[in-house]
CSV table of C-alpha atoms in Angstrom, one decimal:
chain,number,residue,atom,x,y,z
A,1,UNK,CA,105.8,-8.5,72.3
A,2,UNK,CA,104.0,-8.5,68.9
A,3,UNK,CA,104.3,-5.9,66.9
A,4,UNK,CA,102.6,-4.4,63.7
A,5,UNK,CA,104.7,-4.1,60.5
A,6,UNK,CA,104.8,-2.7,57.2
A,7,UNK,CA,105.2,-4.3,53.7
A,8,UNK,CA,107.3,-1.6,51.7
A,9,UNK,CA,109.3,0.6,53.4
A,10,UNK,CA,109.2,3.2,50.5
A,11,UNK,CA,106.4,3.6,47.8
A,12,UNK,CA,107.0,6.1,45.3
A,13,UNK,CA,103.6,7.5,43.2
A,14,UNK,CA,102.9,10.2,40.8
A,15,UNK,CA,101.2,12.7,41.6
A,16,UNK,CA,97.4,12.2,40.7
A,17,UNK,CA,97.7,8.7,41.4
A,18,UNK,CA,96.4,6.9,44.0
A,19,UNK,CA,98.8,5.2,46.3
A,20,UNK,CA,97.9,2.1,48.7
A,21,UNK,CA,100.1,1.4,51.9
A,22,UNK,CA,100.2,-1.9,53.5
A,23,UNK,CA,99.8,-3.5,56.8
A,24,UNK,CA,100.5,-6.6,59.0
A,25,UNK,CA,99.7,-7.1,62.0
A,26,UNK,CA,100.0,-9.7,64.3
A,27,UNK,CA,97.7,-9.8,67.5
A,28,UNK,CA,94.3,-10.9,66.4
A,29,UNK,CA,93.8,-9.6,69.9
A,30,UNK,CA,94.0,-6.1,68.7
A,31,UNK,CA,90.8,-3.9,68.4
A,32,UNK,CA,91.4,-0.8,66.9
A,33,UNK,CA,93.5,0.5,64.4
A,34,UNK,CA,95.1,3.7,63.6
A,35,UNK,CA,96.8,5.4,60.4
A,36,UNK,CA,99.3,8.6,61.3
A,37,UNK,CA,100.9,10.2,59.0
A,38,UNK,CA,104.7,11.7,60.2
A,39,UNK,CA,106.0,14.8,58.5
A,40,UNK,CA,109.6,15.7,58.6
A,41,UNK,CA,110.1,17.5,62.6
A,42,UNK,CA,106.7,16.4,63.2
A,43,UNK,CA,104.7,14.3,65.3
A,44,UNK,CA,102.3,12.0,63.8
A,45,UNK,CA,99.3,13.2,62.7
A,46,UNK,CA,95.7,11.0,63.0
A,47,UNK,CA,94.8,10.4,59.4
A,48,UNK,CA,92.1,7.6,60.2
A,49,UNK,CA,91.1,5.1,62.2
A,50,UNK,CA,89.3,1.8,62.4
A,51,UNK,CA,87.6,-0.5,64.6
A,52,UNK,CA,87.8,-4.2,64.3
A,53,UNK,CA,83.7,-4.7,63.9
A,54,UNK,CA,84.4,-3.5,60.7
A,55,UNK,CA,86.5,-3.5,57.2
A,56,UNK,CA,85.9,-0.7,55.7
A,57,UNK,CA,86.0,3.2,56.7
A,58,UNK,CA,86.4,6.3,54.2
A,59,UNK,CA,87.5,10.3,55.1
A,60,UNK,CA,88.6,12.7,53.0
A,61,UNK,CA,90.7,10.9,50.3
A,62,UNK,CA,91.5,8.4,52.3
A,63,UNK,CA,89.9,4.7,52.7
A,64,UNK,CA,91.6,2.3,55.3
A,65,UNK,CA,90.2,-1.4,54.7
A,66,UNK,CA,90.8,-4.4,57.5
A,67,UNK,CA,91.3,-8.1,56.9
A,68,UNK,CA,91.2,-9.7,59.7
A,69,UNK,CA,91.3,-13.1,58.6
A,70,UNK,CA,94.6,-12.4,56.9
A,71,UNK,CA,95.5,-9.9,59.8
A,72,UNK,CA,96.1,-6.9,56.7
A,73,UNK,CA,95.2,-3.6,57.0
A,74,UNK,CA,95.8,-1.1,54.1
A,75,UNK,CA,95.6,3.1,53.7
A,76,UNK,CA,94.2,4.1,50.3
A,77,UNK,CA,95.2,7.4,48.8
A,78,UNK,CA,93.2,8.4,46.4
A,79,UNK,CA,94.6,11.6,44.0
A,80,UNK,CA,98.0,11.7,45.4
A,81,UNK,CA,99.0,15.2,46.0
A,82,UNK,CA,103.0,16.5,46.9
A,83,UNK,CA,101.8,17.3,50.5
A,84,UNK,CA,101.0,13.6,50.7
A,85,UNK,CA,104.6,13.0,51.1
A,86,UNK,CA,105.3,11.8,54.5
A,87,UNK,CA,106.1,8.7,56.1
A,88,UNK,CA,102.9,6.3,57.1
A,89,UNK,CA,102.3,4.1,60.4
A,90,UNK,CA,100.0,2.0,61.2
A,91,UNK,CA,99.5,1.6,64.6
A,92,UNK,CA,97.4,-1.3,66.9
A,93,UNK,CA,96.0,-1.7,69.9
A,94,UNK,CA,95.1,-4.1,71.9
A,95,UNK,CA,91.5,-4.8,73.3
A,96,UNK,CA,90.8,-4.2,77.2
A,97,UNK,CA,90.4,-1.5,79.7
A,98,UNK,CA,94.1,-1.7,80.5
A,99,UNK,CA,95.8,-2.0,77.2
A,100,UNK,CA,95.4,1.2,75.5
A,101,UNK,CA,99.0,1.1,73.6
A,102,UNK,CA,99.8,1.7,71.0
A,103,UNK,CA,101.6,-0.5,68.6
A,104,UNK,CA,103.1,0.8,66.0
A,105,UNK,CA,105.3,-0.4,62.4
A,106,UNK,CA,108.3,0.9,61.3
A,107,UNK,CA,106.6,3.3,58.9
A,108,UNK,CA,106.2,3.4,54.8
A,109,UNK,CA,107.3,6.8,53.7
A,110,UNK,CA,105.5,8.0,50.4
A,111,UNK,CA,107.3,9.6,47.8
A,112,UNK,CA,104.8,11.7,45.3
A,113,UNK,CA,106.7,12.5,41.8
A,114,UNK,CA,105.5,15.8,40.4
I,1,UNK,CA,91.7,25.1,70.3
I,2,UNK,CA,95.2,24.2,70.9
I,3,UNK,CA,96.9,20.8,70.7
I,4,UNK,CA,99.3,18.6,72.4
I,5,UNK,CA,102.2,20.9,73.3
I,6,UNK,CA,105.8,20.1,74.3
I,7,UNK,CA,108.7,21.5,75.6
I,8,UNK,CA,111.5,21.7,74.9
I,9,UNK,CA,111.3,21.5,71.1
I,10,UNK,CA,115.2,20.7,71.7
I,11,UNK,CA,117.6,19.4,74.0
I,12,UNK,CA,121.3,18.9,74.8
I,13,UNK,CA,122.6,16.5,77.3
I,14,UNK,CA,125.5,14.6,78.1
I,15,UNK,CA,125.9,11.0,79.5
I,16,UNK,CA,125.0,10.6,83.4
I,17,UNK,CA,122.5,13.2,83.4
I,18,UNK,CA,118.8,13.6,84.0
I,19,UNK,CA,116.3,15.2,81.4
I,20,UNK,CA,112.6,16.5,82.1
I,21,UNK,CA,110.4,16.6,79.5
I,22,UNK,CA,106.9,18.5,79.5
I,23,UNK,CA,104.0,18.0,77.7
I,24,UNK,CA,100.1,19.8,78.2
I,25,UNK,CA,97.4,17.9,76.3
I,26,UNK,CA,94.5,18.8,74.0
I,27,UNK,CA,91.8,20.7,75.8
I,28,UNK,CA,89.2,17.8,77.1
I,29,UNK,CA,92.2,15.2,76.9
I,30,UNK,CA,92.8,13.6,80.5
I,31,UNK,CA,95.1,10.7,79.4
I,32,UNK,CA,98.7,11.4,78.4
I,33,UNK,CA,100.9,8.6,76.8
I,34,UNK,CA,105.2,9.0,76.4
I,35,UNK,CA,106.4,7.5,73.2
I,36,UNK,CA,110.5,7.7,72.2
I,37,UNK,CA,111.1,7.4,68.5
I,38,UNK,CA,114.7,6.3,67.4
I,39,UNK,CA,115.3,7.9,63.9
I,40,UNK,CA,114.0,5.9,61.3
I,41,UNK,CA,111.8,3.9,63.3
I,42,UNK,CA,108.3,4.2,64.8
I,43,UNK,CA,107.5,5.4,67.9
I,44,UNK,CA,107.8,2.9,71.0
I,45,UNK,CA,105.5,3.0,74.2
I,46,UNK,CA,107.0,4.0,77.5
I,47,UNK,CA,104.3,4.4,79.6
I,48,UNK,CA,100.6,6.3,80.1
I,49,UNK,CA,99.1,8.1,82.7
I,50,UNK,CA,95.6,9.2,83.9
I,51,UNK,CA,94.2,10.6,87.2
I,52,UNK,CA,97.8,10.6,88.3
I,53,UNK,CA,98.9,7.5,88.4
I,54,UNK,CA,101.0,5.2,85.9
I,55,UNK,CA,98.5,2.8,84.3
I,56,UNK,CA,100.5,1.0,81.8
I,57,UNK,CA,104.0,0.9,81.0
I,58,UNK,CA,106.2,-0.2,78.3
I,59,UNK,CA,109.6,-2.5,78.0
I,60,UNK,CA,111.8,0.6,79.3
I,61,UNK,CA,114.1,0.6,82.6
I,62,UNK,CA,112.6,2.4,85.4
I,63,UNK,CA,115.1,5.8,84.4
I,64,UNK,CA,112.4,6.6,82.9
I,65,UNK,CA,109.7,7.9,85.2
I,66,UNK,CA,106.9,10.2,84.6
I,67,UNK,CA,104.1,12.2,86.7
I,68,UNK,CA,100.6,13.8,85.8
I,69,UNK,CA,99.8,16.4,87.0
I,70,UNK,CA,95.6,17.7,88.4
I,71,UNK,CA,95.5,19.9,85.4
I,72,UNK,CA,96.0,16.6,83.0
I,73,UNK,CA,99.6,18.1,82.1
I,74,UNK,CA,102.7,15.3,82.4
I,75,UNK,CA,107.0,15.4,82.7
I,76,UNK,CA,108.8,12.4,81.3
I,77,UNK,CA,112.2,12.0,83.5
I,78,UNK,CA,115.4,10.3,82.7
I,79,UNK,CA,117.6,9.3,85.1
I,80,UNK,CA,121.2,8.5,84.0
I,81,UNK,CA,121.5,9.4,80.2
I,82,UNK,CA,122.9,6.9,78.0
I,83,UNK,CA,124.1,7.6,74.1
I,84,UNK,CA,121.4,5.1,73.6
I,85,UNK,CA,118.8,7.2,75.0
I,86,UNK,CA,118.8,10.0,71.9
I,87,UNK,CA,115.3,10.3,70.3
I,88,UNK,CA,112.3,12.2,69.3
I,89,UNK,CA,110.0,12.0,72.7
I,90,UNK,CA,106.6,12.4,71.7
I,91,UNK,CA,103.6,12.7,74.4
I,92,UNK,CA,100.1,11.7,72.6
I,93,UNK,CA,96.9,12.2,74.4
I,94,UNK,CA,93.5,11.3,74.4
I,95,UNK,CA,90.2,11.0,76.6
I,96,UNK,CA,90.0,7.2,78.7
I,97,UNK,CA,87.8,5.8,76.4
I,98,UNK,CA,89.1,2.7,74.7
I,99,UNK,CA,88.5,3.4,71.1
I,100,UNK,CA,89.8,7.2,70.4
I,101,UNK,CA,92.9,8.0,68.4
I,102,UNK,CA,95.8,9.8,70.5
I,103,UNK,CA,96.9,13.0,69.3
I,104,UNK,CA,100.5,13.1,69.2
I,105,UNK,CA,102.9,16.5,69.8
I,106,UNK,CA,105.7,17.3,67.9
I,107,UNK,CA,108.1,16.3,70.4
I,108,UNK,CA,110.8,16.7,71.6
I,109,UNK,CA,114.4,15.9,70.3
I,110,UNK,CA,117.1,14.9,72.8
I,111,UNK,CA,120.8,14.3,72.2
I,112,UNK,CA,122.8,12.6,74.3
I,113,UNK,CA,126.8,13.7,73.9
């Protein structure tokens, strides 16, 4: 099946900086969209999420945009901190009662330099 | 309020054997999905449950079954352990709506010997 994947397997920032993690996805059929963050002997934790109705959604240091006409999706960073460090998926799922899947990359992992 | 909880945190098996895995979701969660994670990769879907029943499965062999039980709580079986099968198991849940992130566990890690 199609599956979401990731630009850059490792991005490496300083800390203060802010650090933007890529996404491609493949099934314009997908709806909703989800960014986890994976600590080391963790599961993934829900950082943010997004629906397809729209392109832009901010939390707490954190902004995830959607193209859909280029099928991107991106996690923004903003003042990178050391606990930031963690590998980032992107997840997808596709629309319809029964398809509530998940999808996700191969994951990014973020480095933040001290 | 507590979270998605696994056990074991870790397991031991050798090849030919079978494995139970347990997982109780968030409070108010009634939908619990079975992800295994190879190292270095993200997580792939095995199957979900709600109101007992299998809804949705993923491109894995029927070794792997699963059950839900009344109180929202699932087991993740595998029949017939292969090397192959050595991963981070991670059960995610969520309420059957179709737009609301999964909360994962931590998982749990088997090794196949």
């Amino acid at each position: 099946g199609e599956s979401v994947g990731l630009h850059l397997p490792t991005l490496s920032v300083q800390e203060g900086d802010n650090s933007i993690i890529n996404c491609a996805y493949s099934n314009s059929a997908s709806d909703y969209f989800i960014w986890y963050k994976q600590e080391s002997g963790k599961g993934p934790q829900f950082i943010i999420d997004i629906r397809s109705n729209m392109d832009k959604r901010q939390g707490q240091r954190v902004t995830v945009l959607l193209n859909k006409t280029v099928k991107h999706l991106s996690l923004q960073i903003a003042a990178t901190q050391p606990g930031d460090s963690a590998v980032y998926f992107c997840a997808e799922k596709l629309a319809g009662t029964g398809r509530r899947a998940l999808t996700f990359g191969s994951g990014t992992r973020l480095q933040v330099q001290p | 309020d507590a979270g998605v909880t696994q056990s074991p945190t870790h397991l031991i098996k050798t090849r030919g054997q079978q494995v139970t895995l347990r997982c109780s979701p968030k409070s108010g969660h009634d939908t619990v999905s079975w992800y295994q994670q190879a190292l270095g990769q993200g997580p792939q879907f095995i199957f979900q449950y709600y109101e007992e029943e299998e809804r949705q499965r993923g491109n894995f062999p029927d070794r792997f079954s699963g059950h839900q039980f009344p109180n929202y709580s699932s087991e993740l079986n595998v029949n017939a352990l292969l090397l192959g099968d050595s991963a981070l198991y991670l059960c995610a849940s969520t309420l059957r709506d179709r737009n609301q992130p999964q909360h994962f566990g931590d998982g749990t890690r088997l090794s196949i010997l």
